[in-house]
Every structure is written in C-alpha cells, then in structure tokens.
mmCIF file of C-alpha atoms in Angstrom:
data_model
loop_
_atom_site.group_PDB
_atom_site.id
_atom_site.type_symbol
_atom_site.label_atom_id
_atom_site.label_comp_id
_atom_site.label_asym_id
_atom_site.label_seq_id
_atom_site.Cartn_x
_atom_site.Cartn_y
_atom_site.Cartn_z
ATOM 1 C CA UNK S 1 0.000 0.000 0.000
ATOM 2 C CA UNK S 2 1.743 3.494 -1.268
ATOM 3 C CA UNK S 3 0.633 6.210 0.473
ATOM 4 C CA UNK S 4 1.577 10.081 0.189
ATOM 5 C CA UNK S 5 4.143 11.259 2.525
ATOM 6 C CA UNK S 6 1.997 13.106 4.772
ATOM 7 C CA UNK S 7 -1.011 9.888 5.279
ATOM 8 C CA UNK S 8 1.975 7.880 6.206
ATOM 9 C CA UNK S 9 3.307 10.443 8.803
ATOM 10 C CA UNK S 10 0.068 10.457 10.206
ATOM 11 C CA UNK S 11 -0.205 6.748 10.255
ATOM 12 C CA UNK S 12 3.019 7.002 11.569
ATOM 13 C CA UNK S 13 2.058 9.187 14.364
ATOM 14 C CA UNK S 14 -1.208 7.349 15.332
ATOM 15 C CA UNK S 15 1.093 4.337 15.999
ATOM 16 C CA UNK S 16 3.231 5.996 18.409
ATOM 17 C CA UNK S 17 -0.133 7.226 19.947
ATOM 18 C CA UNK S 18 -1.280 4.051 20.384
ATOM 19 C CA UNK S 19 1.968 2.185 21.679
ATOM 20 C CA UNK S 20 2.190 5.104 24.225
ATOM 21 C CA UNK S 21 -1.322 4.232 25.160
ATOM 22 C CA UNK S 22 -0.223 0.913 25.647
ATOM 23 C CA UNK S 23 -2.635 -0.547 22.856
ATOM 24 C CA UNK S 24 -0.566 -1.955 20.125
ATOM 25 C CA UNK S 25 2.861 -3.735 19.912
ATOM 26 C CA UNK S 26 6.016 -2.523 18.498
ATOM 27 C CA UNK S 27 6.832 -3.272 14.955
ATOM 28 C CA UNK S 28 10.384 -4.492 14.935
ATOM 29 C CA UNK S 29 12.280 -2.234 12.931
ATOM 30 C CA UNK S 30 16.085 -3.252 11.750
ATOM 31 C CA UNK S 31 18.624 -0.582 12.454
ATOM 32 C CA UNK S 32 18.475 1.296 9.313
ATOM 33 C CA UNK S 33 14.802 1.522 8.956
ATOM 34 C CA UNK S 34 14.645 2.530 12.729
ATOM 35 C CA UNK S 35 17.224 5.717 11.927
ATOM 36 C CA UNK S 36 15.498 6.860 8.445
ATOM 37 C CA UNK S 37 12.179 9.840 8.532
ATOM 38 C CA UNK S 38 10.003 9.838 6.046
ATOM 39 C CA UNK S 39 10.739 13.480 5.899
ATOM 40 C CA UNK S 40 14.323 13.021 5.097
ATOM 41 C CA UNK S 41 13.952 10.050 2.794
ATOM 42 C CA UNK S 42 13.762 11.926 -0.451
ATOM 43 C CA UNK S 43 17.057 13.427 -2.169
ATOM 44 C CA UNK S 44 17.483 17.173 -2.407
ATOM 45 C CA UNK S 45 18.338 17.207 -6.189
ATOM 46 C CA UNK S 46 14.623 14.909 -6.585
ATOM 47 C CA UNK S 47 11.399 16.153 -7.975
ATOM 48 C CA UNK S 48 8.759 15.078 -5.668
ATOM 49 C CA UNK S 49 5.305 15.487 -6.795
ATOM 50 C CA UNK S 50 2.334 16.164 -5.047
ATOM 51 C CA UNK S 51 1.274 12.743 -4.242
ATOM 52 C CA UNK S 52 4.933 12.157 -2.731
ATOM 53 C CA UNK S 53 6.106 9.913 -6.075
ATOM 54 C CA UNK S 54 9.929 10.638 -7.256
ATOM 55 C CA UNK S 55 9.906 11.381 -10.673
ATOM 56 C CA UNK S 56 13.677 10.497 -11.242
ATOM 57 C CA UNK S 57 14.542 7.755 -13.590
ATOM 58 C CA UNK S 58 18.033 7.360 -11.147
ATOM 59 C CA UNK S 59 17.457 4.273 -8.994
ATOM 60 C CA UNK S 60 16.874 4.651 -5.029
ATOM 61 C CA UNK S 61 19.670 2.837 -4.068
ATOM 62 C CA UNK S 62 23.128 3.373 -4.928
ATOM 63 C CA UNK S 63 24.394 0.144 -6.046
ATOM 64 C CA UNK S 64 20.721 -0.702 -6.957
ATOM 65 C CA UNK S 65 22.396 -1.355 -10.972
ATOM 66 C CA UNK S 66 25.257 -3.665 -9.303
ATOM 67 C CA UNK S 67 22.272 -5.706 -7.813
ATOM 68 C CA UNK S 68 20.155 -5.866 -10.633
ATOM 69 C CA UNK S 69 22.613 -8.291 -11.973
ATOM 70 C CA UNK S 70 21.979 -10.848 -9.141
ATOM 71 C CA UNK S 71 20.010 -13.199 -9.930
ATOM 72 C CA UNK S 72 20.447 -15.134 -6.403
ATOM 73 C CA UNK S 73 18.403 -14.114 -3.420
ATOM 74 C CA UNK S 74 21.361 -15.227 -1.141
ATOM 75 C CA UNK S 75 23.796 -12.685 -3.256
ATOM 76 C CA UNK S 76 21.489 -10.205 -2.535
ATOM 77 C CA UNK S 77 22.085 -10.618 1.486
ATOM 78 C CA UNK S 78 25.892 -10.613 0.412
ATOM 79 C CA UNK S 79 26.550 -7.497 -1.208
ATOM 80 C CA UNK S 80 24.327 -5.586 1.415
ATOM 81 C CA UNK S 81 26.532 -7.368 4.130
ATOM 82 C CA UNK S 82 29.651 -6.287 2.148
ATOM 83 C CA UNK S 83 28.723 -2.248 3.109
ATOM 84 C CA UNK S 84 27.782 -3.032 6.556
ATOM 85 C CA UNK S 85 30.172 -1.491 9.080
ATOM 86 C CA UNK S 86 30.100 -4.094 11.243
ATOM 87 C CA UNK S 87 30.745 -6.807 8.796
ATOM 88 C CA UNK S 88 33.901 -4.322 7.592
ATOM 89 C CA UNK S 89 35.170 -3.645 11.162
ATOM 90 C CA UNK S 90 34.715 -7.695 12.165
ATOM 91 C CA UNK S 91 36.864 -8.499 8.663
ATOM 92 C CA UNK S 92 39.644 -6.248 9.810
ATOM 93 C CA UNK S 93 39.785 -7.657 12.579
ATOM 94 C CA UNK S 94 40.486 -11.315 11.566
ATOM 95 C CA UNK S 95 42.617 -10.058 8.948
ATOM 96 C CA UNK S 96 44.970 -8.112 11.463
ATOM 97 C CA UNK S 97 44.843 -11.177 13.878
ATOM 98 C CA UNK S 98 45.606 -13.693 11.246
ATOM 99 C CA UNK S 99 48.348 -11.906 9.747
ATOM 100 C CA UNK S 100 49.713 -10.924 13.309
ATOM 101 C CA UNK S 101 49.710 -14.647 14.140
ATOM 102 C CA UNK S 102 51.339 -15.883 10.854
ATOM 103 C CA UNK S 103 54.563 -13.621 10.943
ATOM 104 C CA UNK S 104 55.207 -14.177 14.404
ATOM 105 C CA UNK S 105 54.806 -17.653 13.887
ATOM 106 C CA UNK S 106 57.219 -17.060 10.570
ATOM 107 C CA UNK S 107 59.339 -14.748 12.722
ATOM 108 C CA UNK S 108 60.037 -17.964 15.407
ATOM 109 C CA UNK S 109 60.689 -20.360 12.965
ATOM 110 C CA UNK S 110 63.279 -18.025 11.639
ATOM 111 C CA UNK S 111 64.585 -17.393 14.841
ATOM 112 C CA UNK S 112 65.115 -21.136 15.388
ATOM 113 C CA UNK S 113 66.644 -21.546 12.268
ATOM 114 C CA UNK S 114 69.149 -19.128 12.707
ATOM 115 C CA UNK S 115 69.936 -20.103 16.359
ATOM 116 C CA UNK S 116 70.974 -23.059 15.022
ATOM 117 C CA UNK S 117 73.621 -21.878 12.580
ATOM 118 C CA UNK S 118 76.277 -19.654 13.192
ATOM 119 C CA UNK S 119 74.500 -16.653 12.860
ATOM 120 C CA UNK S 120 75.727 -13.719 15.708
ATOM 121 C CA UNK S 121 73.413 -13.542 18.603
ATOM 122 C CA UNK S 122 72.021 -10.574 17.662
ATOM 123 C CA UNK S 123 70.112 -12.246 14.031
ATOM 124 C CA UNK S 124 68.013 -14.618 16.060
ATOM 125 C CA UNK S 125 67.295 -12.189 19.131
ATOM 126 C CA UNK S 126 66.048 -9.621 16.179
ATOM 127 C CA UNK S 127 63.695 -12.355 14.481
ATOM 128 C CA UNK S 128 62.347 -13.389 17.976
ATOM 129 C CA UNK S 129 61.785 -9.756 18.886
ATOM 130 C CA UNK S 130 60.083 -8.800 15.924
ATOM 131 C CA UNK S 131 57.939 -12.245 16.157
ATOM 132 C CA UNK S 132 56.344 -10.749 19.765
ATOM 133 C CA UNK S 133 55.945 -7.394 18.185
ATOM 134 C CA UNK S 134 54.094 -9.052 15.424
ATOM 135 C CA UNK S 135 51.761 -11.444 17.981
ATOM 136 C CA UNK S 136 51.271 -8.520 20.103
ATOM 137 C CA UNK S 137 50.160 -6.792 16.912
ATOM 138 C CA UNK S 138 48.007 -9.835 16.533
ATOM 139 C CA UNK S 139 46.326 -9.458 20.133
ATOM 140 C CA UNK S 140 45.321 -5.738 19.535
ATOM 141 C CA UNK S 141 43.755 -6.555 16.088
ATOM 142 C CA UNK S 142 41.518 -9.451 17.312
ATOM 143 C CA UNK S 143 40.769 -6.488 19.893
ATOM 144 C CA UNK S 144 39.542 -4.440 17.233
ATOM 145 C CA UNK S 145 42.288 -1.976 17.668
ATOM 146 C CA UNK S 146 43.614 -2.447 13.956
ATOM 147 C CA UNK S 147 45.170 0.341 13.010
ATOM 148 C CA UNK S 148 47.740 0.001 15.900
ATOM 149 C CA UNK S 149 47.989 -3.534 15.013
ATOM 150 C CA UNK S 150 48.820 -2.410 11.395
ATOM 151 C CA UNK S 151 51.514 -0.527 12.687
ATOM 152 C CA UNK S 152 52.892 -2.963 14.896
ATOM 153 C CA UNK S 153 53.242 -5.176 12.351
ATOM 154 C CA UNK S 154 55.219 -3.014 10.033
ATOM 155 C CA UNK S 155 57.441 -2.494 12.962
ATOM 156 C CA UNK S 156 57.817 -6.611 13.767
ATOM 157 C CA UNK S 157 58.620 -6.713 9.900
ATOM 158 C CA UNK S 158 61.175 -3.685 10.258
ATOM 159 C CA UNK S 159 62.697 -5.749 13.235
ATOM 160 C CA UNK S 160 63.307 -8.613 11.458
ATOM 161 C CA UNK S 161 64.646 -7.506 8.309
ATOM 162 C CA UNK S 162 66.924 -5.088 10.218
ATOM 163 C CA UNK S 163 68.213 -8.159 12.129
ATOM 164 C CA UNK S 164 68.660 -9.710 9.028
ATOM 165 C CA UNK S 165 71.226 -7.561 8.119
ATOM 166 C CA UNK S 166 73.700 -8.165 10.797
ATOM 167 C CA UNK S 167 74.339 -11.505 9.385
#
C-alpha cells in the first residue's frame, strides 16, 4: 500500500499514539529503517510530486544497478553485508589477527633456524623480537584496535629484516 508522505506520517504518528497508550505492539524495525524519517527520505536534487512519487529515472539505491545483476536471493544478502560497518570492522579484525599470528609464527621459525647456525646472537634475538611485536600486533587486532595492530606489524617486519642484516 503506497501512500503520500503526509497519510503515512500520520499513520506514523497514530502508531506511536497508540503504543504510548499501551494498545498496540512494536513493529520491529532493523537498524536502518529505525534511523530513516520519512521526511528526510527523499534526495534534495529529486522532484517530488504532489502525491509524494519521485519522478527520477536514477534508482533509489546506490548500487541498486550492481544488484540488478543478481540473480540469487542469497547474493542479494551478500553485497548488502559487504557495506555493513560491522561486517567491515569484524573483517579487519580477523585479517589483522591472522596476519599478526602468521609472521610471528614465521618470525620464530626463523629465529630457530638461525639459532641453530652460526649466525651472531644478535640475528636470532632480532627475528624473535620482531615475532612478539608481530603477535602482540596480533592481540590488539583481534581487539579491534587495527590500526595500531597495522603498525605494529610493520614495525615486527622492520625488526626482522633489520636483524637480518647483521648476518
């Protein structure tokens, strides 16, 4: 059912009146429903009309051509989950905690290596060093603090390589 802006403001505002009252359930509204108005839903370069249609030809949705393409309801769910913050923030996450965990583990096994040869003391110490910096870098990523992480593990790297040079 399409009503104009202003009928579904009022229906809008008849609901409220009646969940105050205590007559009528809340709808359950996902977060980006719950944070758009109805007053605010149009673009400022659109021509409304009267009866609150958009005469544009330009689609509603940004990437509404990209998903026109889609053919699969499931790839629909996918490339809305691919803008979500959250599901951003969670993959940087892994990825900093994942690659923090894989060069210190690198880091050690060169360390181990190289204590077994005749390196100097120093090579090995270096590669062990920058293998905590690197799984330290790996604890503060899979804490969500990735940008420190990031830099950590530029810093592990810079460790290692630099330690790789006294041999």
């Amino acid at each position: 059912m399409h009503l104009p802006r202003s009928a579904a403001v009022c229906r809008e505002m008849v609901d409220l009146r009646k969940l105050a009252a205590g007559r009528a359930a809340p709808h359950p509204l996902s977060q980006r429903d719950a944070l758009r108005s109805p007053a605010m839903s149009g673009r400022g370069d659109s021509e409304i009309s009267e009866t609150g249609e958009d005469r544009t030809d330009r689609p509603e949705h940004e990437h509404a051509e990209d998903l026109e393409d889609i053919q699969d309801p499931d790839d629909i769910d996918d490339a809305h989950d691919a803008d979500d913050p959250a599901q951003v923030a969670r993959r940087a996450r892994w990825t900093a905690a994942v690659t923090g965990a894989l060069l210190a583990l690198a880091g050690l096994a060169a360390s181990a290596l190289r204590l077994s040869g005749s390196a100097p003391a120093l090579v090995p110490a270096a590669y062990a060093f920058g293998a905590a910096v690197c799984a330290l870098a790996a604890f503060l990523g899979s804490r969500g603090r990735t940008r420190r992480a990031l830099w950590l593990l530029v810093a592990g790297v810079m460790v290692m390589a630099l330690g790789d040079q006294f041999d």
